[in-house]
Short mmCIF file of C-alpha atoms in Angstrom, two decimals:
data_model
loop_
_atom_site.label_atom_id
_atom_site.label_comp_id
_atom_site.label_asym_id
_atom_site.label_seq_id
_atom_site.Cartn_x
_atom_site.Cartn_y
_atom_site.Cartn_z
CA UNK A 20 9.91 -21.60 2.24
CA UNK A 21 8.02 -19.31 -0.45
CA UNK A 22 9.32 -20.05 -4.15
CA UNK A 23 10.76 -16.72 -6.02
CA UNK A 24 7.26 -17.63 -7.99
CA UNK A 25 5.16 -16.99 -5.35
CA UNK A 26 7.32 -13.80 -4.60
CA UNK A 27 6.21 -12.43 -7.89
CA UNK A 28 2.36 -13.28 -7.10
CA UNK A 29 2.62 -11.11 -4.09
CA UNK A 30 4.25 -8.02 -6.12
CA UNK A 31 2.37 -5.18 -8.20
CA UNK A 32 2.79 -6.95 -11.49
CA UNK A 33 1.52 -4.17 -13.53
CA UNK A 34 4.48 -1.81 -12.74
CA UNK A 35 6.92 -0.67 -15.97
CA UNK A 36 10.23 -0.36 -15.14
CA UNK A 37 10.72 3.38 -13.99
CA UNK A 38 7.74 2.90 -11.93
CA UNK A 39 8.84 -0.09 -10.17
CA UNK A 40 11.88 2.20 -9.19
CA UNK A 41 9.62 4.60 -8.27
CA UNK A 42 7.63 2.40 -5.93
CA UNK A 43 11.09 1.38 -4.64
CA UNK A 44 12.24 4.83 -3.97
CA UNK A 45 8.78 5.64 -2.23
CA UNK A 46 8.94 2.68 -0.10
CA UNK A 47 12.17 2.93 1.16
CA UNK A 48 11.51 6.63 2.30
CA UNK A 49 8.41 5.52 4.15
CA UNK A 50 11.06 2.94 6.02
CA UNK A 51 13.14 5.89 6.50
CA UNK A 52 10.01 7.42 8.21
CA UNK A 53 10.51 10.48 5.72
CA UNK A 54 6.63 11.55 6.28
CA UNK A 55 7.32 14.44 3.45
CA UNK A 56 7.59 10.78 0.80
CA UNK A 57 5.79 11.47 -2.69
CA UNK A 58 2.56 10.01 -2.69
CA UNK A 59 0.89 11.30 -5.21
CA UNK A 60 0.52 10.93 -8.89
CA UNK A 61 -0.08 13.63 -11.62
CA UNK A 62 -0.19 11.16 -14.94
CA UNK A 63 -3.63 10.80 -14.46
CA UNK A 64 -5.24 14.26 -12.90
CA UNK A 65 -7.02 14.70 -16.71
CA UNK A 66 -8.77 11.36 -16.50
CA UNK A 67 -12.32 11.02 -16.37
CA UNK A 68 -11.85 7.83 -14.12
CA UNK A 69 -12.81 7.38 -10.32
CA UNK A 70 -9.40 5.38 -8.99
CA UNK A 71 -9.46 3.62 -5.78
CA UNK A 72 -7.58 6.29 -3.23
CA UNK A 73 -8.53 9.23 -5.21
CA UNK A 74 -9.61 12.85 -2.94
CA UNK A 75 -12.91 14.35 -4.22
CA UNK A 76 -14.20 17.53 -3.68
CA UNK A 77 -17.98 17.92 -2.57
CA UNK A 78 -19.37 14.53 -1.96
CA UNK A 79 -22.44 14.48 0.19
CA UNK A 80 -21.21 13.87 3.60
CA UNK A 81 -23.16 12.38 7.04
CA UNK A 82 -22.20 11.59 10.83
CA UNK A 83 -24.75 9.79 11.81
CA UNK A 84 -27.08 9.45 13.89
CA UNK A 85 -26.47 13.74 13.47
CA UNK A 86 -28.98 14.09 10.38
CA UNK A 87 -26.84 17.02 8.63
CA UNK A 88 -25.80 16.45 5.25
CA UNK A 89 -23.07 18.62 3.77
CA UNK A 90 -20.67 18.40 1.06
CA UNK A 91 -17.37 17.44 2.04
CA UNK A 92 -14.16 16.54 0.22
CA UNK A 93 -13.30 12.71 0.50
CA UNK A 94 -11.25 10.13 -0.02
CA UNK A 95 -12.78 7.07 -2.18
CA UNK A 96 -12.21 3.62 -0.76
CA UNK A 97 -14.34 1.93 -4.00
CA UNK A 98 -12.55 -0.22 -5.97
CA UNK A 99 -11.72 1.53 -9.56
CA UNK A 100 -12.73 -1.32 -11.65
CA UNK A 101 -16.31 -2.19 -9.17
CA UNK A 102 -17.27 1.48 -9.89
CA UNK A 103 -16.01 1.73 -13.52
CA UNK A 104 -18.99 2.51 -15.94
CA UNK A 105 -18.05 0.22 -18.52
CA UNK A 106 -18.52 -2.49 -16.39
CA UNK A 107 -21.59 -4.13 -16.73
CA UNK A 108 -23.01 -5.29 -13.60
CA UNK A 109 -26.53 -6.46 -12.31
CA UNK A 110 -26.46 -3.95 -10.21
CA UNK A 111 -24.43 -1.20 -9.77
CA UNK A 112 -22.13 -0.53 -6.98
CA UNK A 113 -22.02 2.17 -4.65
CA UNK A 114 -19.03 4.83 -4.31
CA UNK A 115 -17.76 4.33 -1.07
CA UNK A 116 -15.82 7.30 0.51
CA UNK A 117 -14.97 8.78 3.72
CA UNK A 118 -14.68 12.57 4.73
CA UNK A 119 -10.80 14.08 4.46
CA UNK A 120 -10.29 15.85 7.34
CA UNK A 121 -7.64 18.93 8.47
CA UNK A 122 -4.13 17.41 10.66
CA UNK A 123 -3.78 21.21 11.85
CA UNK A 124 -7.24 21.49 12.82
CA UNK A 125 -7.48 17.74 14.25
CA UNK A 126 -4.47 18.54 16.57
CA UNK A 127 -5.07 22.07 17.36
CA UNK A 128 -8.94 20.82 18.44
CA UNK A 129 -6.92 17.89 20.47
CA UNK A 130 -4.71 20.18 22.23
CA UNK A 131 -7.49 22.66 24.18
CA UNK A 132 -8.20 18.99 25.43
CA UNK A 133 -5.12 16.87 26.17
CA UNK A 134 -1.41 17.56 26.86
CA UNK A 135 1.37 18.18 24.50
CA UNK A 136 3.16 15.49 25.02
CA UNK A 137 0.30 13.37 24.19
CA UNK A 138 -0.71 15.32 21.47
CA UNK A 139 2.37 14.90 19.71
CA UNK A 140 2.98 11.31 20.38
CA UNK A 141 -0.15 11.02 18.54
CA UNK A 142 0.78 13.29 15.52
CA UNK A 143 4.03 10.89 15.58
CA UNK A 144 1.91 7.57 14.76
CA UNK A 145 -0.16 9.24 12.44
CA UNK A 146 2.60 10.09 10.06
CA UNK A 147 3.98 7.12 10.47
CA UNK A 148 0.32 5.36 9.50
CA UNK A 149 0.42 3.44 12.96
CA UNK A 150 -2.96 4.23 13.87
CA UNK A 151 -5.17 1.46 12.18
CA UNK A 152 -8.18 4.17 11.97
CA UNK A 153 -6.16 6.48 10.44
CA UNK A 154 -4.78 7.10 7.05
CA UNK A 155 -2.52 9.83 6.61
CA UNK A 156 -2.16 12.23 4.13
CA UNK A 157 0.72 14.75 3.29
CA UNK A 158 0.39 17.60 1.34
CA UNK A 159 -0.06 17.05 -1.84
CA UNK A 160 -2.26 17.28 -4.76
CA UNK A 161 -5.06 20.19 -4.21
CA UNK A 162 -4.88 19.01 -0.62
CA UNK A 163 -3.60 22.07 0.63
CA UNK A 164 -1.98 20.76 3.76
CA UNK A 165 -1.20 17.75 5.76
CA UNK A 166 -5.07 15.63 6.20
CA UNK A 167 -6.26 12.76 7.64
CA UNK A 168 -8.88 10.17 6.85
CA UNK A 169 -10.58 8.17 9.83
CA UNK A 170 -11.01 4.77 7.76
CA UNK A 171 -13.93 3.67 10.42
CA UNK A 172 -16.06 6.57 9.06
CA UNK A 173 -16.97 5.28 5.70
CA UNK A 174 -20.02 6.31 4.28
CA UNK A 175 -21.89 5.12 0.43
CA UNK A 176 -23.28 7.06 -2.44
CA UNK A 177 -24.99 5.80 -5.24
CA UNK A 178 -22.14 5.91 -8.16
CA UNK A 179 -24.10 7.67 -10.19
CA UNK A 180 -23.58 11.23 -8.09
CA UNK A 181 -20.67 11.70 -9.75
CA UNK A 182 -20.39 13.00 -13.22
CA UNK A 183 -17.26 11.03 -14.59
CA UNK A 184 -16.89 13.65 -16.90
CA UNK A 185 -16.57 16.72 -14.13
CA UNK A 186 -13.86 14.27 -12.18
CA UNK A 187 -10.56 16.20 -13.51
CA UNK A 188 -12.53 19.45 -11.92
CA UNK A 189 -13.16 17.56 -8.89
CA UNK A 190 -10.19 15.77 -7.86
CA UNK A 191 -8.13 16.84 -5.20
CA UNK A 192 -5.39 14.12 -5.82
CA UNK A 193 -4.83 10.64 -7.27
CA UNK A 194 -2.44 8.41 -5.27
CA UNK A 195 1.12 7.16 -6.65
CA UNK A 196 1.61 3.24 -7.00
CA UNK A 197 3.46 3.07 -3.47
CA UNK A 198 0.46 5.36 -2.31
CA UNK A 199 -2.36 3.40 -3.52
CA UNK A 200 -0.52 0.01 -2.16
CA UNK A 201 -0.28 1.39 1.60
CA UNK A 202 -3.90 2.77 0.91
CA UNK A 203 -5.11 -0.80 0.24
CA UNK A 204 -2.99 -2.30 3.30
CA UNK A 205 -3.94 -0.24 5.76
CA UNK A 206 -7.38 -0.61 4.52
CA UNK A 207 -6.99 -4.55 4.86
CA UNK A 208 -5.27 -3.88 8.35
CA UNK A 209 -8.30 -2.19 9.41
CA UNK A 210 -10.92 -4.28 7.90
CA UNK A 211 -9.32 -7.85 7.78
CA UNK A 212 -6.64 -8.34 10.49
CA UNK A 213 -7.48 -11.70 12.25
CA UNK A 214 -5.41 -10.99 15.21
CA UNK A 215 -8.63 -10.20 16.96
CA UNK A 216 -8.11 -12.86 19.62
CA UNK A 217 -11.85 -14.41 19.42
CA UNK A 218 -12.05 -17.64 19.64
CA UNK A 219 -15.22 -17.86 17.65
CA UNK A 220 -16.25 -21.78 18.51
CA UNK A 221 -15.22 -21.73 21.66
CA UNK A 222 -16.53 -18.53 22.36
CA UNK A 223 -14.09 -17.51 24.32
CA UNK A 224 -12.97 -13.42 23.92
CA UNK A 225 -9.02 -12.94 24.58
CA UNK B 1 35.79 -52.27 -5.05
CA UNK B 2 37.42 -48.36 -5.32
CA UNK B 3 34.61 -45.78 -4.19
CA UNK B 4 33.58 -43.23 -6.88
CA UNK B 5 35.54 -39.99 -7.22
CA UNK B 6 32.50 -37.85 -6.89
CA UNK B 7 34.02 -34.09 -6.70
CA UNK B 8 35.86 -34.82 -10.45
CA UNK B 9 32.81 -36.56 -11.86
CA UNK B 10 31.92 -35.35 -15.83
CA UNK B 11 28.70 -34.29 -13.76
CA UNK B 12 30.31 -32.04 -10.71
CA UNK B 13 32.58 -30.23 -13.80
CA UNK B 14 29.60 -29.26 -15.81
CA UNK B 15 28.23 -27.69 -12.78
CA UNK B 16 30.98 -25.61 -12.02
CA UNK B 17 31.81 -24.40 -15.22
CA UNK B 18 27.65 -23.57 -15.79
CA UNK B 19 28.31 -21.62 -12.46
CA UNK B 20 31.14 -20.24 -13.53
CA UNK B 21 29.74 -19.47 -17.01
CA UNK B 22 27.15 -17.75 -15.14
CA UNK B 23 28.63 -15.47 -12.90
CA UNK B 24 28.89 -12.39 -14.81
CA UNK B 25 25.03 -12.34 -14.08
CA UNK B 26 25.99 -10.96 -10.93
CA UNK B 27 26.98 -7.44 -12.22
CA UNK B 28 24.50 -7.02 -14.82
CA UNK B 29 21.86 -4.34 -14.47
CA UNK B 30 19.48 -6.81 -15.77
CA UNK B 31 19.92 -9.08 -13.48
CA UNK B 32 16.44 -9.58 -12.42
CA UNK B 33 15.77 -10.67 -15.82
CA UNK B 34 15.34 -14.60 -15.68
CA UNK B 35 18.26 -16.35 -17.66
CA UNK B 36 16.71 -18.58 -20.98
CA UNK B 37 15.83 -21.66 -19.92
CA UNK B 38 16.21 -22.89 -23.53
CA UNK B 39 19.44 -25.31 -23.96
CA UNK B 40 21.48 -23.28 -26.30
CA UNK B 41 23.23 -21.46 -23.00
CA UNK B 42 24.21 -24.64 -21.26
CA UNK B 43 24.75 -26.92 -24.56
CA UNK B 44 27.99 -28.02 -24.21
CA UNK B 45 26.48 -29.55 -21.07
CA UNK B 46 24.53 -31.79 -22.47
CA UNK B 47 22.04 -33.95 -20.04
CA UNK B 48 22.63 -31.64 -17.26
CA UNK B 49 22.23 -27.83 -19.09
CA UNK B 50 18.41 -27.90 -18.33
CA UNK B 51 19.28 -29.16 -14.60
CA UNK B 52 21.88 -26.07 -14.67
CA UNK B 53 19.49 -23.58 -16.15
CA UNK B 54 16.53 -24.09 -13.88
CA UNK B 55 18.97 -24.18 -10.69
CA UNK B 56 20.41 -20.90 -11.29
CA UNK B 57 17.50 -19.28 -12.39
CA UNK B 58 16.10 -18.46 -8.73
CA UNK B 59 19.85 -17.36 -8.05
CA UNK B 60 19.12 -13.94 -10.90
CA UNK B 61 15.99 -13.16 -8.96
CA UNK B 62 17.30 -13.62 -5.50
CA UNK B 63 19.60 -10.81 -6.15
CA UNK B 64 17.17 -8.38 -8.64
CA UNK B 65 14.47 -5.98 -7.86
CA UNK B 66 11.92 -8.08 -7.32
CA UNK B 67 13.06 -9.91 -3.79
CA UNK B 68 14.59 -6.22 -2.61
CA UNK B 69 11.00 -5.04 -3.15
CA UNK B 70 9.16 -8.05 -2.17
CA UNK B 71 12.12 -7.32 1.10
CA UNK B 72 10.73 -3.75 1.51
CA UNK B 73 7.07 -4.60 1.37
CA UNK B 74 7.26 -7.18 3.51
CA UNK B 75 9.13 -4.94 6.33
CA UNK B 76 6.18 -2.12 5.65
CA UNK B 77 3.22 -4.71 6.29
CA UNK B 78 5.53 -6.45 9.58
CA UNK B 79 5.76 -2.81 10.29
CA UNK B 80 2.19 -1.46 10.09
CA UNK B 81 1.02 -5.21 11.40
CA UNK B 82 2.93 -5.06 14.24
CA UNK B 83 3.29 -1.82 15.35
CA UNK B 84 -0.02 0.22 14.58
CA UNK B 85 -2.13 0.85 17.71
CA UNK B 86 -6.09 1.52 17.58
CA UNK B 87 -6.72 5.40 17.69
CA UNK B 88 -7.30 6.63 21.58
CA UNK B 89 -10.93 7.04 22.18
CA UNK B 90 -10.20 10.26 23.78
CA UNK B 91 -9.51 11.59 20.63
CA UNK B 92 -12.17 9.56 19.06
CA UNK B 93 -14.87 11.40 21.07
CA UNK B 94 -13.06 14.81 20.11
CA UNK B 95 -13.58 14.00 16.16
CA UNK B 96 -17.09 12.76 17.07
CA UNK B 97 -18.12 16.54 18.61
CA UNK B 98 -16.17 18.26 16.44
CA UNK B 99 -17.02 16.80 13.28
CA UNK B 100 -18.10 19.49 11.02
CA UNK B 101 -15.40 22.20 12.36
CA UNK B 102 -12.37 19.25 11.65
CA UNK B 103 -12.93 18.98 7.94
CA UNK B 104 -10.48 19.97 5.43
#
């Protein structure tokens, strides 16, 4: 059985008091599949810091193997200390990021092609984060509406494209603790789960 | 050869006046606090206050913030782990031709 110790391993440790109640309070309303939860965080809209989770406007965007290269708002998946100027590196890392796209558009596109019922089943799981591709994103911020982000369409950029100084002009949101916390799960969901029923010496593919 | 009277030993009546002595714990808003594990709280115990201490120390957290949200985040991973589905590649193909138009 896990020791209360190990509980406190597994928990944000870096949470004050009124936040952990806040993290609380946002958690239980995601239970409560309340998709309209706060998720967002205004404390630090002014800093010239890239955090992990953060929306960016006008980032160089690519779908590959279409050549076209736009700028798009995205979402950042980099971790904020690996992109962090003051950390000395090596080498530098890259920003990684993927494009923030429109629910309203997404859906209305879907439904010229599939049925309603469908259609809405699938808006369903989205706000409830239950598609692994998917991370949803409710209004918030300078969002402007309800968005998406398909976590399988990641793209890199060398750090230095963005002027850390310009980043309280060009940030669309910052998540909240709870927000950043799903961000990171559903990222590890996506990425890590090892429910992929491959048997990898016996080569055998469930 | 009369068998010991363990339930009235000096031992078993230190416990349960250290629980006892520690029950108000169970209202206070603080109670996710950890209680001292110095030996000024369970002195009068002697040999047995540090036993007492470390015992009922799990017994604060169990019932403080931190289990109720390790509770909580544990039901959102089961959740997500459980439940989430991989996104139809219907709608995959839709996002694929429609790139450019489905941006924010």
């Amino acid at each position: 059985m896990i020791s209360i110790e190990e509980i406190r391993d597994y928990l944000p440790s870096f949470l004050s008091q009124g936040s952990e109640q806040a993290f609380l309070d946002e958690i239980r309303q995601f239970l409560a599949k309340n998709s309209k939860q706060l998720f967002y965080s205004s404390k630090l809209s002014k800093e010239p810091i890239l955090f992990q989770g953060d929306g960016l406007e006008g980032l160089l965007v690519i779908n590959l193997p279409d050549v076209k290269i736009r700028p798009a708002p995205v979402m950042l998946f980099s971790n904020t200390c690996d992109v962090h100027p003051d950390n000395k590196r090596l080498f530098n890392s890259c920003l990684t990021y993927a494009p923030i796209f429109s629910l309203e558009k997404y859906l209305y596109t879907l439904r010229k092609e599939h049925n309603e019922d469908r259609v809405r089943g699938h808006e369903r799981d989205i706000r409830q984060q239950l598609i692994t591709q998917i991370f949803f994103l409710p209004d918030g911020g300078r969002l402007g509406g309800d968005c998406l982000v398909f976590l399988d369409r990641a793209m890199s950029a060398s750090s230095s494209v963005v002027d850390r100084n310009k980043v309280p002009d060009i940030r669309l949101f910052t998540l909240s603790d709870f927000g950043a916390w799903l961000f990171v799960l559903k990222l590890s969901i996506h990425f890590c789960r090892i429910r992929d029923r491959v048997d990898r010496v016996a080569g055998v593919i469930g | 050869m009369s068998r010991p009277h363990y339930l009235i030993s000096p031992r078993s009546l230190a416990t349960a006046t250290a629980l006892f002595l520690s029950l108000p714990m169970l209202g206070d808003p603080q109670q996710d606090q950890p209680l001292p594990l110095d030996a000024e709280k369970f002195a009068p115990l002697d040999g047995v206050g540090d036993i007492v201490a470390k015992a009922m120390q799990p017994a604060s957290y169990i019932i403080g913030k931190p289990l109720v949200l390790f509770s909580l985040i544990s039901e959102v991973a089961t959740r997500l782990v459980k439940e989430s589905k991989p996104l139809d590649g219907d709608f995959a193909r839709t996002v694929d031709k429609e790139f450019w138009n489905l941006l924010r």
